[in-house]
Amino acid sequence: MIRVPGQPGKDLCDSHLGVTRRDILRVGGSSMLGLSLGSMLQLQAVNRARGAEAGALPAKAKSIIMCYLQGGPSHLDLWDPKENVPDNVKSVFSNISTVLPGIQFTELLPNLAKVLDKTTLIRSMSYSPNGLFNHTAAIYQMMTGYTTDKVSPSGQLEPPSPKDFPNFGSNIIRLRPAQQPMLPFVMLPRPLQESNVIGKGGTAGFLGKAFDPYTLYPSGDDMDMYKMNKINVTDLEMRADVYGERMERRARLLDTINAGMPEIDRAVKDYKLNEYYDQALSLISSGRARDAFSIEQESRETRDAYGRNTFGQSCLLARRLVEAGTRVVEVIWPKVANSDNHSWDTHQGLSSRLKNQSAPMLDVGLSALINDLEDRGMLEETLVVAVGEFGRSPQRGVSTSGNNNSDDGRDHWPYCYTAMLAGAGIKRGYVHGKSDQTASSPIENPVHPGELLATIYEAFGIAPETIVYNHLNQPRELVKAEAVSALFA
């Protein structure tokens, strides 16, 4: 293989755009497909080798499904309700019992209440924010483990940059590459987003585009509940005029060139080129990825069980992807963080939006995912995490972040909120931490978002203090936090 030095995309007409994943993965129209994808796989291996791991740990997780509830769901109105509190704190929804004695949810989560014995509930997620309480900063911290102070005049963070810290999924696939000819990291059905800041914390950042997620964003408005019926993965389809034999001939041509150039062979013998090209060809020609995206292969009963909406069908697709060998799937809540309708950002209209839109989708989709993974014997090796960037203010109608809130709304609240974990060695039927009387702050076992990420890494057998190198070749830890050992069985 011949390396061409220089900045990616520098010689393109639109040099500022660089080279996208679509350019790399698109099969038709380029005789260089095998070389491009092979180079990407090689780049992944080279970057893995650069990480000075701090020591291998026992790995319990083979894959992770992160259900990211962007917008900040109200813990008080879902899975940490309080009794005997002032009216402007108490949820408008009634409490119900769960399968765990003494643990209550609100009436909005009847299905999750029944599967709580398969999960760990963290009721003490907490952190003090640096600067503004905005979504983008909180999302970036949750996904990377790091904070950033660079904000635009509007008060939001700047858009994604190649200098950003990588999404935790990018770190995982670099250090624990998929063992199947399958897309290692998939993000769906929409990007992380606050207003016009799209994707901050959702890329590989300084690791490079080779470790970016494959993004599946079906067309349609956020309120289109049937978006997942419009899945289009033509990137992974072989054009009619590009047959398997033709691709194999290209691979043989590479072998012929190498055989005729022994000097180059010797120079690159340590690069395992054939291995990378074999992986590239296998991904495309096997059809494994295309088949995983074929959600219509599921029975009507299974699809109904997950809920016929974007979130539910995204959870089902996540299960299919993990089953096919994908290492990391991030299901992003299908609504922009700071928006209306079924967004979790309930500054107003909380009662109606949670009861009729957000909560039923979460309750049905997430509970079905946990049950389905359990029934298929996949939960022991699949880590499921459901969490947002923060919770909501204990008092309704007050401002904690500069936003206007109605009497039927709660503002941003990073000081105390809830997360749910299941599978991959995580304790079953366990509640970690405890919030105070008004769910304002933890009174037992607080868990910082960085500690949650450290726990995720440790589940994969990756030491949280593992070193990665940024764009300036400076060593950086995956996350500056320790795993919460009490969460593991």
mmCIF file with all atom_site columns, C-alpha atoms in Angstrom, residues 240-412:
data_model
loop_
_atom_site.group_PDB
_atom_site.id
_atom_site.type_symbol
_atom_site.label_atom_id
_atom_site.label_alt_id
_atom_site.label_comp_id
_atom_site.label_asym_id
_atom_site.label_entity_id
_atom_site.label_seq_id
_atom_site.pdbx_PDB_ins_code
_atom_site.Cartn_x
_atom_site.Cartn_y
_atom_site.Cartn_z
_atom_site.occupancy
_atom_site.B_iso_or_equiv
_atom_site.pdbx_formal_charge
_atom_site.auth_seq_id
_atom_site.auth_comp_id
_atom_site.auth_asym_id
_atom_site.auth_atom_id
_atom_site.pdbx_PDB_model_num
ATOM 1   C CA . ALA A 1 240 ? -25.839 -3.958  -10.329 1.00 0.00 ? 240 ALA A CA 1
ATOM 2   C CA . ASP A 1 241 ? -22.742 -3.550  -12.494 1.00 0.00 ? 241 ASP A CA 1
ATOM 3   C CA . VAL A 1 242 ? -20.346 -4.403  -9.647  1.00 0.00 ? 242 VAL A CA 1
ATOM 4   C CA . TYR A 1 243 ? -20.550 -8.159  -9.201  1.00 0.00 ? 243 TYR A CA 1
ATOM 5   C CA . GLY A 1 244 ? -18.817 -10.230 -6.570  1.00 0.00 ? 244 GLY A CA 1
ATOM 6   C CA . GLU A 1 245 ? -16.523 -11.746 -9.180  1.00 0.00 ? 245 GLU A CA 1
ATOM 7   C CA . ARG A 1 246 ? -15.476 -8.293  -10.313 1.00 0.00 ? 246 ARG A CA 1
ATOM 8   C CA . MET A 1 247 ? -14.583 -7.305  -6.773  1.00 0.00 ? 247 MET A CA 1
ATOM 9   C CA . GLU A 1 248 ? -12.646 -10.524 -6.317  1.00 0.00 ? 248 GLU A CA 1
ATOM 10  C CA . ARG A 1 249 ? -10.725 -9.781  -9.519  1.00 0.00 ? 249 ARG A CA 1
ATOM 11  C CA . ARG A 1 250 ? -9.749  -6.443  -8.037  1.00 0.00 ? 250 ARG A CA 1
ATOM 12  C CA . ALA A 1 251 ? -8.450  -8.214  -4.954  1.00 0.00 ? 251 ALA A CA 1
ATOM 13  C CA . ARG A 1 252 ? -6.481  -10.649 -7.134  1.00 0.00 ? 252 ARG A CA 1
ATOM 14  C CA . LEU A 1 253 ? -5.069  -7.699  -9.062  1.00 0.00 ? 253 LEU A CA 1
ATOM 15  C CA . LEU A 1 254 ? -3.731  -6.317  -5.810  1.00 0.00 ? 254 LEU A CA 1
ATOM 16  C CA . ASP A 1 255 ? -2.105  -9.689  -5.087  1.00 0.00 ? 255 ASP A CA 1
ATOM 17  C CA . THR A 1 256 ? -0.511  -9.676  -8.546  1.00 0.00 ? 256 THR A CA 1
ATOM 18  C CA . ILE A 1 257 ? 0.895   -6.197  -8.052  1.00 0.00 ? 257 ILE A CA 1
ATOM 19  C CA . ASN A 1 258 ? 2.286   -7.126  -4.672  1.00 0.00 ? 258 ASN A CA 1
ATOM 20  C CA . ALA A 1 259 ? 3.824   -10.329 -6.015  1.00 0.00 ? 259 ALA A CA 1
ATOM 21  C CA . GLY A 1 260 ? 5.608   -8.351  -8.720  1.00 0.00 ? 260 GLY A CA 1
ATOM 22  C CA . MET A 1 261 ? 6.996   -5.808  -6.287  1.00 0.00 ? 261 MET A CA 1
ATOM 23  C CA . PRO A 1 262 ? 8.944   -7.744  -3.646  1.00 0.00 ? 262 PRO A CA 1
ATOM 24  C CA . GLU A 1 263 ? 10.637  -4.625  -2.345  1.00 0.00 ? 263 GLU A CA 1
ATOM 25  C CA . ILE A 1 264 ? 7.309   -3.035  -1.502  1.00 0.00 ? 264 ILE A CA 1
ATOM 26  C CA . ASP A 1 265 ? 6.125   -6.343  -0.089  1.00 0.00 ? 265 ASP A CA 1
ATOM 27  C CA . ARG A 1 266 ? 9.011   -6.403  2.328   1.00 0.00 ? 266 ARG A CA 1
ATOM 28  C CA . ALA A 1 267 ? 8.520   -2.743  3.215   1.00 0.00 ? 267 ALA A CA 1
ATOM 29  C CA . VAL A 1 268 ? 4.868   -3.223  4.179   1.00 0.00 ? 268 VAL A CA 1
ATOM 30  C CA . LYS A 1 269 ? 4.877   -6.802  5.436   1.00 0.00 ? 269 LYS A CA 1
ATOM 31  C CA . ASP A 1 270 ? 3.926   -5.664  8.944   1.00 0.00 ? 270 ASP A CA 1
ATOM 32  C CA . TYR A 1 271 ? 0.804   -3.882  7.709   1.00 0.00 ? 271 TYR A CA 1
ATOM 33  C CA . LYS A 1 272 ? -1.177  -7.119  7.073   1.00 0.00 ? 272 LYS A CA 1
ATOM 34  C CA . LEU A 1 273 ? -2.710  -5.638  3.929   1.00 0.00 ? 273 LEU A CA 1
ATOM 35  C CA . ASN A 1 274 ? -4.440  -8.800  2.822   1.00 0.00 ? 274 ASN A CA 1
ATOM 36  C CA . GLU A 1 275 ? -6.209  -8.972  6.185   1.00 0.00 ? 275 GLU A CA 1
ATOM 37  C CA . TYR A 1 276 ? -7.583  -5.442  5.800   1.00 0.00 ? 276 TYR A CA 1
ATOM 38  C CA . TYR A 1 277 ? -8.722  -5.959  2.219   1.00 0.00 ? 277 TYR A CA 1
ATOM 39  C CA . ASP A 1 278 ? -10.334 -9.258  3.163   1.00 0.00 ? 278 ASP A CA 1
ATOM 40  C CA . GLN A 1 279 ? -12.283 -7.451  5.883   1.00 0.00 ? 279 GLN A CA 1
ATOM 41  C CA . ALA A 1 280 ? -13.339 -4.743  3.454   1.00 0.00 ? 280 ALA A CA 1
ATOM 42  C CA . LEU A 1 281 ? -14.534 -7.234  0.862   1.00 0.00 ? 281 LEU A CA 1
ATOM 43  C CA . SER A 1 282 ? -16.282 -9.342  3.490   1.00 0.00 ? 282 SER A CA 1
ATOM 44  C CA . LEU A 1 283 ? -18.250 -6.381  4.847   1.00 0.00 ? 283 LEU A CA 1
ATOM 45  C CA . ILE A 1 284 ? -19.640 -5.540  1.435   1.00 0.00 ? 284 ILE A CA 1
ATOM 46  C CA . SER A 1 285 ? -20.021 -8.916  -0.225  1.00 0.00 ? 285 SER A CA 1
ATOM 47  C CA . SER A 1 286 ? -21.369 -10.860 2.765   1.00 0.00 ? 286 SER A CA 1
ATOM 48  C CA . GLY A 1 287 ? -24.488 -8.705  3.020   1.00 0.00 ? 287 GLY A CA 1
ATOM 49  C CA . ARG A 1 288 ? -24.357 -9.077  6.807   1.00 0.00 ? 288 ARG A CA 1
ATOM 50  C CA . ALA A 1 289 ? -24.848 -5.346  7.428   1.00 0.00 ? 289 ALA A CA 1
ATOM 51  C CA . ARG A 1 290 ? -27.644 -5.039  4.859   1.00 0.00 ? 290 ARG A CA 1
ATOM 52  C CA . ASP A 1 291 ? -29.474 -7.989  6.385   1.00 0.00 ? 291 ASP A CA 1
ATOM 53  C CA . ALA A 1 292 ? -29.199 -6.527  9.889   1.00 0.00 ? 292 ALA A CA 1
ATOM 54  C CA . PHE A 1 293 ? -30.920 -3.353  8.731   1.00 0.00 ? 293 PHE A CA 1
ATOM 55  C CA . SER A 1 294 ? -33.814 -5.338  7.227   1.00 0.00 ? 294 SER A CA 1
ATOM 56  C CA . ILE A 1 295 ? -36.144 -4.754  10.119  1.00 0.00 ? 295 ILE A CA 1
ATOM 57  C CA . GLU A 1 296 ? -39.097 -5.982  8.053   1.00 0.00 ? 296 GLU A CA 1
ATOM 58  C CA . GLN A 1 297 ? -37.801 -9.517  8.618   1.00 0.00 ? 297 GLN A CA 1
ATOM 59  C CA . GLU A 1 298 ? -39.087 -9.324  12.182  1.00 0.00 ? 298 GLU A CA 1
ATOM 60  C CA . SER A 1 299 ? -42.520 -10.717 12.975  1.00 0.00 ? 299 SER A CA 1
ATOM 61  C CA . ARG A 1 300 ? -45.495 -8.430  13.380  1.00 0.00 ? 300 ARG A CA 1
ATOM 62  C CA . GLU A 1 301 ? -45.740 -9.438  17.039  1.00 0.00 ? 301 GLU A CA 1
ATOM 63  C CA . THR A 1 302 ? -42.127 -8.474  17.737  1.00 0.00 ? 302 THR A CA 1
ATOM 64  C CA . ARG A 1 303 ? -42.439 -5.132  16.006  1.00 0.00 ? 303 ARG A CA 1
ATOM 65  C CA . ASP A 1 304 ? -45.638 -4.389  17.895  1.00 0.00 ? 304 ASP A CA 1
ATOM 66  C CA . ALA A 1 305 ? -43.970 -5.329  21.195  1.00 0.00 ? 305 ALA A CA 1
ATOM 67  C CA . TYR A 1 306 ? -41.346 -2.602  20.706  1.00 0.00 ? 306 TYR A CA 1
ATOM 68  C CA . GLY A 1 307 ? -43.933 0.005   19.743  1.00 0.00 ? 307 GLY A CA 1
ATOM 69  C CA . ARG A 1 308 ? -44.698 1.217   16.241  1.00 0.00 ? 308 ARG A CA 1
ATOM 70  C CA . ASN A 1 309 ? -42.821 4.470   16.600  1.00 0.00 ? 309 ASN A CA 1
ATOM 71  C CA . THR A 1 310 ? -39.352 5.752   15.819  1.00 0.00 ? 310 THR A CA 1
ATOM 72  C CA . PHE A 1 311 ? -37.851 5.056   19.239  1.00 0.00 ? 311 PHE A CA 1
ATOM 73  C CA . GLY A 1 312 ? -39.327 1.579   19.589  1.00 0.00 ? 312 GLY A CA 1
ATOM 74  C CA . GLN A 1 313 ? -38.288 0.465   16.127  1.00 0.00 ? 313 GLN A CA 1
ATOM 75  C CA . SER A 1 314 ? -34.830 1.964   16.660  1.00 0.00 ? 314 SER A CA 1
ATOM 76  C CA . CYS A 1 315 ? -34.450 -0.214  19.783  1.00 0.00 ? 315 CYS A CA 1
ATOM 77  C CA . LEU A 1 316 ? -35.477 -3.247  17.749  1.00 0.00 ? 316 LEU A CA 1
ATOM 78  C CA . LEU A 1 317 ? -32.984 -2.379  15.038  1.00 0.00 ? 317 LEU A CA 1
ATOM 79  C CA . ALA A 1 318 ? -30.309 -1.944  17.713  1.00 0.00 ? 318 ALA A CA 1
ATOM 80  C CA . ARG A 1 319 ? -30.944 -5.501  18.861  1.00 0.00 ? 319 ARG A CA 1
ATOM 81  C CA . ARG A 1 320 ? -30.634 -6.756  15.277  1.00 0.00 ? 320 ARG A CA 1
ATOM 82  C CA . LEU A 1 321 ? -27.361 -4.895  14.779  1.00 0.00 ? 321 LEU A CA 1
ATOM 83  C CA . VAL A 1 322 ? -25.840 -6.243  17.989  1.00 0.00 ? 322 VAL A CA 1
ATOM 84  C CA . GLU A 1 323 ? -27.013 -9.731  17.046  1.00 0.00 ? 323 GLU A CA 1
ATOM 85  C CA . ALA A 1 324 ? -25.171 -9.369  13.725  1.00 0.00 ? 324 ALA A CA 1
ATOM 86  C CA . GLY A 1 325 ? -21.927 -8.295  15.394  1.00 0.00 ? 325 GLY A CA 1
ATOM 87  C CA . THR A 1 326 ? -22.074 -4.514  15.816  1.00 0.00 ? 326 THR A CA 1
ATOM 88  C CA . ARG A 1 327 ? -20.124 -3.500  18.900  1.00 0.00 ? 327 ARG A CA 1
ATOM 89  C CA . VAL A 1 328 ? -21.748 -0.133  19.732  1.00 0.00 ? 328 VAL A CA 1
ATOM 90  C CA . VAL A 1 329 ? -25.236 1.150   18.920  1.00 0.00 ? 329 VAL A CA 1
ATOM 91  C CA . GLU A 1 330 ? -26.387 4.538   20.116  1.00 0.00 ? 330 GLU A CA 1
ATOM 92  C CA . VAL A 1 331 ? -30.136 5.082   19.882  1.00 0.00 ? 331 VAL A CA 1
ATOM 93  C CA . ILE A 1 332 ? -30.576 8.834   20.156  1.00 0.00 ? 332 ILE A CA 1
ATOM 94  C CA . TRP A 1 333 ? -33.976 10.037  21.348  1.00 0.00 ? 333 TRP A CA 1
ATOM 95  C CA . PRO A 1 334 ? -35.733 10.987  18.097  1.00 0.00 ? 334 PRO A CA 1
ATOM 96  C CA . LYS A 1 335 ? -36.285 14.649  18.900  1.00 0.00 ? 335 LYS A CA 1
ATOM 97  C CA . VAL A 1 336 ? -33.922 17.618  19.129  1.00 0.00 ? 336 VAL A CA 1
ATOM 98  C CA . ALA A 1 337 ? -32.854 18.312  22.718  1.00 0.00 ? 337 ALA A CA 1
ATOM 99  C CA . ASN A 1 338 ? -34.427 21.762  23.082  1.00 0.00 ? 338 ASN A CA 1
ATOM 100 C CA . SER A 1 339 ? -37.716 21.411  21.259  1.00 0.00 ? 339 SER A CA 1
ATOM 101 C CA . ASP A 1 340 ? -41.405 20.739  21.754  1.00 0.00 ? 340 ASP A CA 1
ATOM 102 C CA . ASN A 1 341 ? -43.764 17.775  21.455  1.00 0.00 ? 341 ASN A CA 1
ATOM 103 C CA . HIS A 1 342 ? -42.117 14.503  22.507  1.00 0.00 ? 342 HIS A CA 1
ATOM 104 C CA . SER A 1 343 ? -38.801 16.092  23.466  1.00 0.00 ? 343 SER A CA 1
ATOM 105 C CA . TRP A 1 344 ? -37.724 15.500  27.079  1.00 0.00 ? 344 TRP A CA 1
ATOM 106 C CA . ASP A 1 345 ? -36.966 19.231  27.386  1.00 0.00 ? 345 ASP A CA 1
ATOM 107 C CA . THR A 1 346 ? -40.203 19.981  29.219  1.00 0.00 ? 346 THR A CA 1
ATOM 108 C CA . HIS A 1 347 ? -40.052 23.661  30.151  1.00 0.00 ? 347 HIS A CA 1
ATOM 109 C CA . GLN A 1 348 ? -43.794 23.697  29.572  1.00 0.00 ? 348 GLN A CA 1
ATOM 110 C CA . GLY A 1 349 ? -46.579 21.249  28.814  1.00 0.00 ? 349 GLY A CA 1
ATOM 111 C CA . LEU A 1 350 ? -44.884 18.551  30.878  1.00 0.00 ? 350 LEU A CA 1
ATOM 112 C CA . SER A 1 351 ? -48.057 16.731  31.895  1.00 0.00 ? 351 SER A CA 1
ATOM 113 C CA . SER A 1 352 ? -49.399 16.232  28.398  1.00 0.00 ? 352 SER A CA 1
ATOM 114 C CA . ARG A 1 353 ? -46.085 15.612  26.661  1.00 0.00 ? 353 ARG A CA 1
ATOM 115 C CA . LEU A 1 354 ? -44.869 12.979  29.104  1.00 0.00 ? 354 LEU A CA 1
ATOM 116 C CA . LYS A 1 355 ? -48.206 11.213  29.428  1.00 0.00 ? 355 LYS A CA 1
ATOM 117 C CA . ASN A 1 356 ? -49.181 11.131  25.767  1.00 0.00 ? 356 ASN A CA 1
ATOM 118 C CA . GLN A 1 357 ? -45.863 11.177  23.928  1.00 0.00 ? 357 GLN A CA 1
ATOM 119 C CA . SER A 1 358 ? -42.463 10.627  25.536  1.00 0.00 ? 358 SER A CA 1
ATOM 120 C CA . ALA A 1 359 ? -43.067 8.260   28.443  1.00 0.00 ? 359 ALA A CA 1
ATOM 121 C CA . PRO A 1 360 ? -45.168 5.622   26.618  1.00 0.00 ? 360 PRO A CA 1
ATOM 122 C CA . MET A 1 361 ? -42.516 5.314   23.884  1.00 0.00 ? 361 MET A CA 1
ATOM 123 C CA . LEU A 1 362 ? -39.717 4.966   26.439  1.00 0.00 ? 362 LEU A CA 1
ATOM 124 C CA . ASP A 1 363 ? -41.662 2.537   28.611  1.00 0.00 ? 363 ASP A CA 1
ATOM 125 C CA . VAL A 1 364 ? -42.647 0.175   25.813  1.00 0.00 ? 364 VAL A CA 1
ATOM 126 C CA . GLY A 1 365 ? -39.462 0.363   23.737  1.00 0.00 ? 365 GLY A CA 1
ATOM 127 C CA . LEU A 1 366 ? -36.873 0.032   26.502  1.00 0.00 ? 366 LEU A CA 1
ATOM 128 C CA . SER A 1 367 ? -38.740 -2.703  28.392  1.00 0.00 ? 367 SER A CA 1
ATOM 129 C CA . ALA A 1 368 ? -39.191 -4.676  25.162  1.00 0.00 ? 368 ALA A CA 1
ATOM 130 C CA . LEU A 1 369 ? -35.474 -4.371  24.413  1.00 0.00 ? 369 LEU A CA 1
ATOM 131 C CA . ILE A 1 370 ? -34.515 -5.717  27.839  1.00 0.00 ? 370 ILE A CA 1
ATOM 132 C CA . ASN A 1 371 ? -37.004 -8.597  27.619  1.00 0.00 ? 371 ASN A CA 1
ATOM 133 C CA . ASP A 1 372 ? -36.016 -9.465  24.058  1.00 0.00 ? 372 ASP A CA 1
ATOM 134 C CA . LEU A 1 373 ? -32.296 -9.547  24.857  1.00 0.00 ? 373 LEU A CA 1
ATOM 135 C CA . GLU A 1 374 ? -33.020 -11.710 27.894  1.00 0.00 ? 374 GLU A CA 1
ATOM 136 C CA . ASP A 1 375 ? -35.214 -14.135 25.938  1.00 0.00 ? 375 ASP A CA 1
ATOM 137 C CA . ARG A 1 376 ? -32.541 -14.515 23.254  1.00 0.00 ? 376 ARG A CA 1
ATOM 138 C CA . GLY A 1 377 ? -29.759 -15.109 25.766  1.00 0.00 ? 377 GLY A CA 1
ATOM 139 C CA . MET A 1 378 ? -28.032 -11.898 24.703  1.00 0.00 ? 378 MET A CA 1
ATOM 140 C CA . LEU A 1 379 ? -28.402 -9.794  27.840  1.00 0.00 ? 379 LEU A CA 1
ATOM 141 C CA . GLU A 1 380 ? -25.417 -11.367 29.599  1.00 0.00 ? 380 GLU A CA 1
ATOM 142 C CA . GLU A 1 381 ? -23.099 -10.004 26.906  1.00 0.00 ? 381 GLU A CA 1
ATOM 143 C CA . THR A 1 382 ? -24.976 -6.838  25.927  1.00 0.00 ? 382 THR A CA 1
ATOM 144 C CA . LEU A 1 383 ? -24.804 -3.744  28.104  1.00 0.00 ? 383 LEU A CA 1
ATOM 145 C CA . VAL A 1 384 ? -27.931 -1.579  27.963  1.00 0.00 ? 384 VAL A CA 1
ATOM 146 C CA . VAL A 1 385 ? -27.729 1.997   29.249  1.00 0.00 ? 385 VAL A CA 1
ATOM 147 C CA . ALA A 1 386 ? -30.561 4.534   29.335  1.00 0.00 ? 386 ALA A CA 1
ATOM 148 C CA . VAL A 1 387 ? -29.630 8.033   30.461  1.00 0.00 ? 387 VAL A CA 1
ATOM 149 C CA . GLY A 1 388 ? -29.991 11.697  29.562  1.00 0.00 ? 388 GLY A CA 1
ATOM 150 C CA . GLU A 1 389 ? -27.652 14.640  29.996  1.00 0.00 ? 389 GLU A CA 1
ATOM 151 C CA . PHE A 1 390 ? -29.387 15.800  33.199  1.00 0.00 ? 390 PHE A CA 1
ATOM 152 C CA . GLY A 1 391 ? -32.715 15.696  35.045  1.00 0.00 ? 391 GLY A CA 1
ATOM 153 C CA . ARG A 1 392 ? -35.324 18.373  35.669  1.00 0.00 ? 392 ARG A CA 1
ATOM 154 C CA . SER A 1 393 ? -35.648 20.880  38.495  1.00 0.00 ? 393 SER A CA 1
ATOM 155 C CA . PRO A 1 394 ? -37.439 19.707  41.639  1.00 0.00 ? 394 PRO A CA 1
ATOM 156 C CA . GLN A 1 395 ? -39.661 22.795  41.631  1.00 0.00 ? 395 GLN A CA 1
ATOM 157 C CA . ARG A 1 396 ? -41.957 23.428  38.693  1.00 0.00 ? 396 ARG A CA 1
ATOM 158 C CA . GLY A 1 397 ? -42.183 26.885  37.197  1.00 0.00 ? 397 GLY A CA 1
ATOM 159 C CA . VAL A 1 398 ? -38.774 28.173  38.333  1.00 0.00 ? 398 VAL A CA 1
ATOM 160 C CA . SER A 1 399 ? -35.754 29.099  36.228  1.00 0.00 ? 399 SER A CA 1
ATOM 161 C CA . THR A 1 400 ? -32.440 27.365  36.884  1.00 0.00 ? 400 THR A CA 1
ATOM 162 C CA . SER A 1 401 ? -30.813 27.853  33.480  1.00 0.00 ? 401 SER A CA 1
ATOM 163 C CA . GLY A 1 402 ? -32.150 31.167  32.228  1.00 0.00 ? 402 GLY A CA 1
ATOM 164 C CA . ASN A 1 403 ? -35.100 29.537  30.457  1.00 0.00 ? 403 ASN A CA 1
ATOM 165 C CA . ASN A 1 404 ? -38.711 30.494  30.987  1.00 0.00 ? 404 ASN A CA 1
ATOM 166 C CA . ASN A 1 405 ? -40.752 27.724  32.620  1.00 0.00 ? 405 ASN A CA 1
ATOM 167 C CA . SER A 1 406 ? -44.506 27.461  32.994  1.00 0.00 ? 406 SER A CA 1
ATOM 168 C CA . ASP A 1 407 ? -46.229 26.136  36.113  1.00 0.00 ? 407 ASP A CA 1
ATOM 169 C CA . ASP A 1 408 ? -46.416 22.846  34.209  1.00 0.00 ? 408 ASP A CA 1
ATOM 170 C CA . GLY A 1 409 ? -42.716 22.693  33.373  1.00 0.00 ? 409 GLY A CA 1
ATOM 171 C CA . ARG A 1 410 ? -39.357 21.917  34.939  1.00 0.00 ? 410 ARG A CA 1
ATOM 172 C CA . ASP A 1 411 ? -35.966 23.430  34.087  1.00 0.00 ? 411 ASP A CA 1
ATOM 173 C CA . HIS A 1 412 ? -32.536 21.794  33.655  1.00 0.00 ? 412 HIS A CA 1
#
